[in-house]
Coordinates of C-alpha atoms in Angstrom, one line a residue:
M191 CA 1.7 -17.3 -7.1
M192 CA 2.9 -16.3 -10.3
N193 CA 5.1 -18.4 -12.5
G194 CA 4.9 -21.0 -9.9
K195 CA 6.6 -18.8 -7.3
K196 CA 5.2 -17.3 -3.9
V197 CA 4.6 -13.5 -4.1
V198 CA 4.5 -11.6 -0.8
V199 CA 3.5 -8.0 -0.2
V200 CA 5.3 -6.3 2.7
M201 CA 3.9 -3.0 4.1
P202 CA 6.2 -0.7 6.4
A203 CA 3.8 1.4 8.3
Y204 CA 3.9 4.2 10.7
N205 CA 0.3 6.3 11.3
A206 CA -1.0 4.6 8.3
A207 CA -4.6 4.0 9.6
A208 CA -6.5 6.7 7.4
T209 CA -5.1 4.9 4.3
L210 CA -4.2 1.2 4.9
E211 CA -7.5 0.1 3.8
R212 CA -7.5 1.8 0.6
T213 CA -4.2 0.6 -0.3
Y214 CA -5.0 -3.3 1.0
A215 CA -8.1 -2.9 -1.4
E216 CA -6.0 -3.1 -4.4
V217 CA -3.5 -5.5 -3.8
P218 CA -4.3 -8.3 -6.4
K219 CA -5.4 -11.1 -3.8
D220 CA -5.2 -13.7 -7.0
I221 CA -1.4 -13.5 -7.5
V222 CA -0.3 -12.2 -3.8
D223 CA 0.0 -14.9 -1.5
D224 CA 0.6 -13.0 1.7
V225 CA 0.6 -9.8 3.2
I226 CA 2.7 -8.5 6.0
L227 CA 2.6 -5.3 7.7
V228 CA 5.2 -3.9 10.2
D229 CA 3.9 -1.2 12.7
D230 CA 6.7 1.1 13.7
A231 CA 5.1 1.9 17.0
S232 CA 2.5 4.3 15.3
R233 CA 0.7 6.7 17.5
D234 CA -2.7 5.9 15.7
N235 CA -4.7 2.5 15.5
T236 CA -2.7 1.2 12.5
I237 CA -2.0 -2.1 14.1
E238 CA -6.0 -2.5 14.8
H239 CA -6.8 -1.5 11.2
A240 CA -4.4 -4.4 10.1
R241 CA -5.9 -6.9 12.4
N242 CA -9.2 -6.0 11.3
L243 CA -8.2 -6.8 7.6
G244 CA -6.7 -10.1 8.4
I245 CA -3.0 -8.8 7.6
K246 CA -0.1 -10.8 9.2
C247 CA 0.8 -7.9 11.7
F248 CA 4.1 -7.1 13.4
L249 CA 4.7 -4.5 15.8
H250 CA 8.2 -2.7 16.8
E251 CA 8.1 -2.2 20.6
R252 CA 9.1 1.4 19.9
N253 CA 9.6 3.5 16.7
W254 CA 13.1 2.2 15.3
G255 CA 12.8 4.0 11.8
Y256 CA 11.9 3.3 8.4
G257 CA 15.1 1.4 7.8
R258 CA 14.8 -1.0 10.7
N259 CA 11.0 -1.6 9.5
Q260 CA 12.0 -2.7 6.3
K261 CA 14.8 -5.2 7.7
T262 CA 11.9 -6.9 9.7
C263 CA 9.4 -7.1 6.9
Y264 CA 11.9 -8.5 4.3
S265 CA 12.9 -11.1 7.2
E266 CA 9.4 -12.3 7.9
A267 CA 8.7 -12.5 4.1
L268 CA 11.6 -14.9 3.9
K269 CA 10.5 -17.0 6.9
L270 CA 6.8 -17.1 4.9
G271 CA 9.0 -18.7 1.9
A272 CA 8.6 -15.9 -0.2
D273 CA 9.9 -16.2 -3.6
V274 CA 9.3 -12.9 -4.3
V275 CA 8.9 -9.8 -1.8
I276 CA 6.9 -6.6 -3.1
M277 CA 7.3 -3.6 -0.6
V278 CA 4.1 -1.2 -0.9
H279 CA 3.8 1.5 1.3
P280 CA 0.4 1.6 3.1
D281 CA 0.1 5.1 2.8
Y282 CA -1.9 4.9 -0.7
Q283 CA 0.6 7.0 -2.5
Y284 CA 1.6 4.4 -4.9
T285 CA -1.2 2.2 -6.3
P286 CA -0.7 -1.7 -5.7
L287 CA -2.4 -2.1 -9.2
I288 CA 1.0 -2.7 -10.7
I289 CA 2.2 -5.5 -8.6
P290 CA 1.4 -7.9 -11.1
A291 CA 3.5 -6.3 -13.8
M292 CA 6.4 -6.3 -11.0
A293 CA 6.1 -9.6 -10.0
N294 CA 6.4 -11.0 -13.4
L295 CA 9.6 -9.3 -14.0
V296 CA 11.1 -11.1 -11.3
T297 CA 9.2 -14.4 -11.3
S298 CA 10.2 -14.7 -14.8
G299 CA 13.7 -14.2 -14.4
L300 CA 14.2 -11.2 -16.1
Y301 CA 15.2 -9.2 -13.2
D302 CA 16.5 -9.6 -9.8
A303 CA 14.8 -6.5 -8.6
V304 CA 12.1 -4.0 -10.1
L305 CA 11.6 -0.4 -9.1
A306 CA 8.4 1.4 -9.7
S307 CA 9.5 4.7 -11.2
R308 CA 7.6 8.0 -10.8
I309 CA 10.1 9.7 -13.3
L310 CA 9.3 7.0 -16.6
G311 CA 5.9 7.9 -17.2
G312 CA 6.6 11.7 -16.7
S313 CA 3.7 12.0 -14.3
A314 CA 5.6 12.8 -11.1
L315 CA 4.7 16.9 -10.8
Q316 CA 1.2 16.1 -12.4
G317 CA 0.8 13.9 -9.2
G318 CA 1.6 16.8 -7.1
M319 CA 5.2 16.0 -6.4
P320 CA 6.8 19.5 -5.0
M321 CA 8.8 20.9 -7.3
W322 CA 11.9 20.9 -5.0
K323 CA 11.4 17.6 -4.5
Y324 CA 11.6 16.6 -8.1
V325 CA 14.4 19.0 -8.7
A326 CA 16.6 17.0 -5.8
N327 CA 15.5 13.7 -7.2
R328 CA 16.6 14.3 -10.4
F329 CA 20.2 16.0 -9.5
L330 CA 20.6 12.8 -6.8
T331 CA 19.7 10.1 -9.5
A332 CA 22.2 11.8 -11.9
S333 CA 24.8 12.1 -9.6
Q334 CA 24.4 8.3 -8.6
N335 CA 24.4 7.1 -12.0
M336 CA 27.6 8.7 -12.5
L337 CA 29.1 7.5 -9.5
M338 CA 27.7 4.1 -9.4
G339 CA 28.1 3.5 -13.5
A340 CA 24.2 2.6 -13.5
K341 CA 21.3 4.0 -15.7
C342 CA 18.3 4.0 -13.3
S343 CA 15.4 6.8 -13.8
E344 CA 15.3 7.0 -9.8
Y345 CA 16.7 5.7 -7.0
H346 CA 14.2 7.5 -4.3
T347 CA 11.0 5.3 -5.1
G348 CA 9.7 3.3 -2.0
Y349 CA 7.8 0.9 -4.3
R350 CA 10.1 -2.0 -5.1
A351 CA 10.2 -6.0 -5.6
F352 CA 13.1 -8.2 -4.7
S353 CA 13.9 -11.8 -5.4
R354 CA 14.7 -14.3 -2.4
E355 CA 18.2 -14.4 -3.6
V356 CA 18.8 -10.6 -3.5
L357 CA 17.1 -10.4 0.2
E358 CA 19.2 -13.6 1.4
K359 CA 22.8 -12.3 -0.2
L360 CA 22.7 -8.5 0.3
P361 CA 24.2 -7.4 3.8
L362 CA 21.1 -5.5 5.2
W363 CA 21.7 -5.6 8.8
E364 CA 24.7 -3.5 8.0
N365 CA 22.4 -0.4 6.5
S366 CA 20.9 2.2 8.6
D367 CA 17.5 2.2 10.4
D368 CA 16.9 5.4 8.9
F369 CA 15.7 6.5 5.6
V370 CA 19.0 6.1 3.8
F371 CA 18.4 2.3 4.0
D372 CA 16.5 2.4 0.7
N373 CA 19.5 4.1 -1.2
Q374 CA 22.0 1.9 0.5
M375 CA 19.7 -1.1 -0.6
L376 CA 20.0 -0.6 -4.1
A377 CA 23.6 0.7 -4.4
Q378 CA 24.1 -3.0 -2.8
T379 CA 22.1 -4.6 -5.4
I380 CA 24.2 -2.9 -8.0
Y381 CA 27.3 -3.8 -6.4
F382 CA 26.6 -7.3 -6.1
G383 CA 25.7 -7.6 -9.8
F384 CA 22.1 -8.0 -9.5
K385 CA 19.8 -7.0 -12.8
I386 CA 17.5 -4.1 -12.1
G387 CA 14.2 -3.4 -14.1
E388 CA 11.8 -0.5 -13.7
V389 CA 8.4 0.1 -14.7
S390 CA 6.3 3.2 -14.8
C391 CA 4.0 4.2 -11.6
P392 CA 1.8 7.2 -11.1
T393 CA 1.9 8.5 -7.5
K394 CA -0.1 10.8 -5.8
Y395 CA 0.8 13.5 -3.0
F396 CA -1.8 14.2 -0.6
K397 CA -2.5 15.2 3.0
E398 CA -2.5 11.6 4.2
A399 CA 0.4 10.6 2.6
S400 CA 3.9 10.3 4.0
S401 CA 6.4 12.5 3.6
I402 CA 9.7 13.4 5.3
N403 CA 10.3 17.5 5.6
F404 CA 13.0 19.8 4.3
R405 CA 15.6 19.2 6.8
R406 CA 15.0 15.3 6.8
S407 CA 15.3 15.3 2.9
C408 CA 18.5 17.2 3.2
I409 CA 20.0 14.6 5.5
Y410 CA 18.6 11.8 3.1
G411 CA 20.0 13.6 0.1
M412 CA 23.8 13.8 1.7
G413 CA 23.4 10.3 2.6
C414 CA 22.6 9.2 -0.9
L415 CA 25.6 11.1 -2.3
K416 CA 27.7 9.3 0.7
T417 CA 26.5 6.1 0.0
A418 CA 27.4 6.5 -3.9
S419 CA 30.8 8.0 -3.2
Q420 CA 31.4 4.8 -0.9
F421 CA 30.2 2.4 -3.7
R422 CA 32.8 4.1 -5.9
L423 CA 35.7 4.0 -3.8
Q424 CA 35.0 0.3 -2.8
K425 CA 34.8 -0.5 -6.6
M426 CA 37.8 1.4 -7.0
G427 CA 40.0 -0.7 -4.1
K428 CA 40.4 2.3 -1.8
A429 CA 38.1 1.7 0.7
D430 CA 36.4 -1.1 2.7
Y431 CA 32.9 -0.6 3.8
K432 CA 30.4 -3.1 5.5
I433 CA 27.5 -2.4 3.6
F434 CA 29.4 -3.8 0.6
D435 CA 31.1 -6.6 2.2
P436 CA 29.8 -10.0 1.1
K437 CA 30.2 -11.4 4.7
G438 CA 28.6 -8.5 6.4
R439 CA 25.3 -9.3 8.6
G440 CA 22.4 -10.1 6.7
L441 CA 18.8 -10.8 7.5
K442 CA 19.5 -14.3 9.0
D443 CA 22.0 -12.5 11.5
Q444 CA 19.1 -10.4 12.7
D445 CA 18.1 -9.8 16.3
A446 CA 14.0 -10.4 16.6
S447 CA 13.9 -9.4 19.8
Y448 CA 12.8 -5.8 19.2
Y449 CA 9.5 -6.8 17.7
S450 CA 6.4 -9.0 18.3
D451 CA 4.2 -11.2 16.4
Q452 CA 0.7 -10.0 16.5
T453 CA -0.9 -12.2 14.1
R454 CA -2.2 -14.4 16.9
E455 CA -4.0 -11.7 18.4
C456 CA -5.4 -10.9 14.9
C457 CA -6.9 -14.1 14.7
E458 CA -7.9 -14.2 18.4
G459 CA -9.4 -11.3 18.7

């Protein structure tokens, strides 16, 4: 707990067996009440590693995608009574050691969402981010800030914290099941008037860390620009998109038949 509020860490996982233990070891257990891992039908033994660590485990029956994985993560965190949910990738690219800073900014009420930015500290390239990814990040971020009237240092970090109110209000079930989910969620957060804070975060690029290839990155980039353009058109009253509809489908409307709770098996195995 922090400031009297329950903090839950969620880990959307896919083939993370080699890095899960290192990531979990750095999670500050003194303030984190629960850790949830959702395995998106990994081809390795991620789920077994999670069970051995005593993590609450959920398993997708097939590979649904990164966006769907987050939908499951956030839904299960809310069921546990989370006041703040922090997403940490189990590939050890981001250190969980800054979880207390992120949690404090949300539990104190200063911000509704907090992003761990690789750009603020100026260490993205030193951490091994490929130059082409850095240039694309800066271009996309500048374009999105212009279209959405925001001032985020980056929109593409996978390390973020959200209050319960944000997760309950956003129509997240209208979003993509693919990587662009991340960007749609931030656009929704801005659209619905929630306050976003940022903290500097070091990052590491290495063989076991997850990363999408150039082709998928291009698809993701086009999706980001499309989302920002939709935001702009909706704000101007010239379009009506479901992802910005306050009556759109949220986590409470989620169909949970596509995944299974592995926690009991974890405890009994």
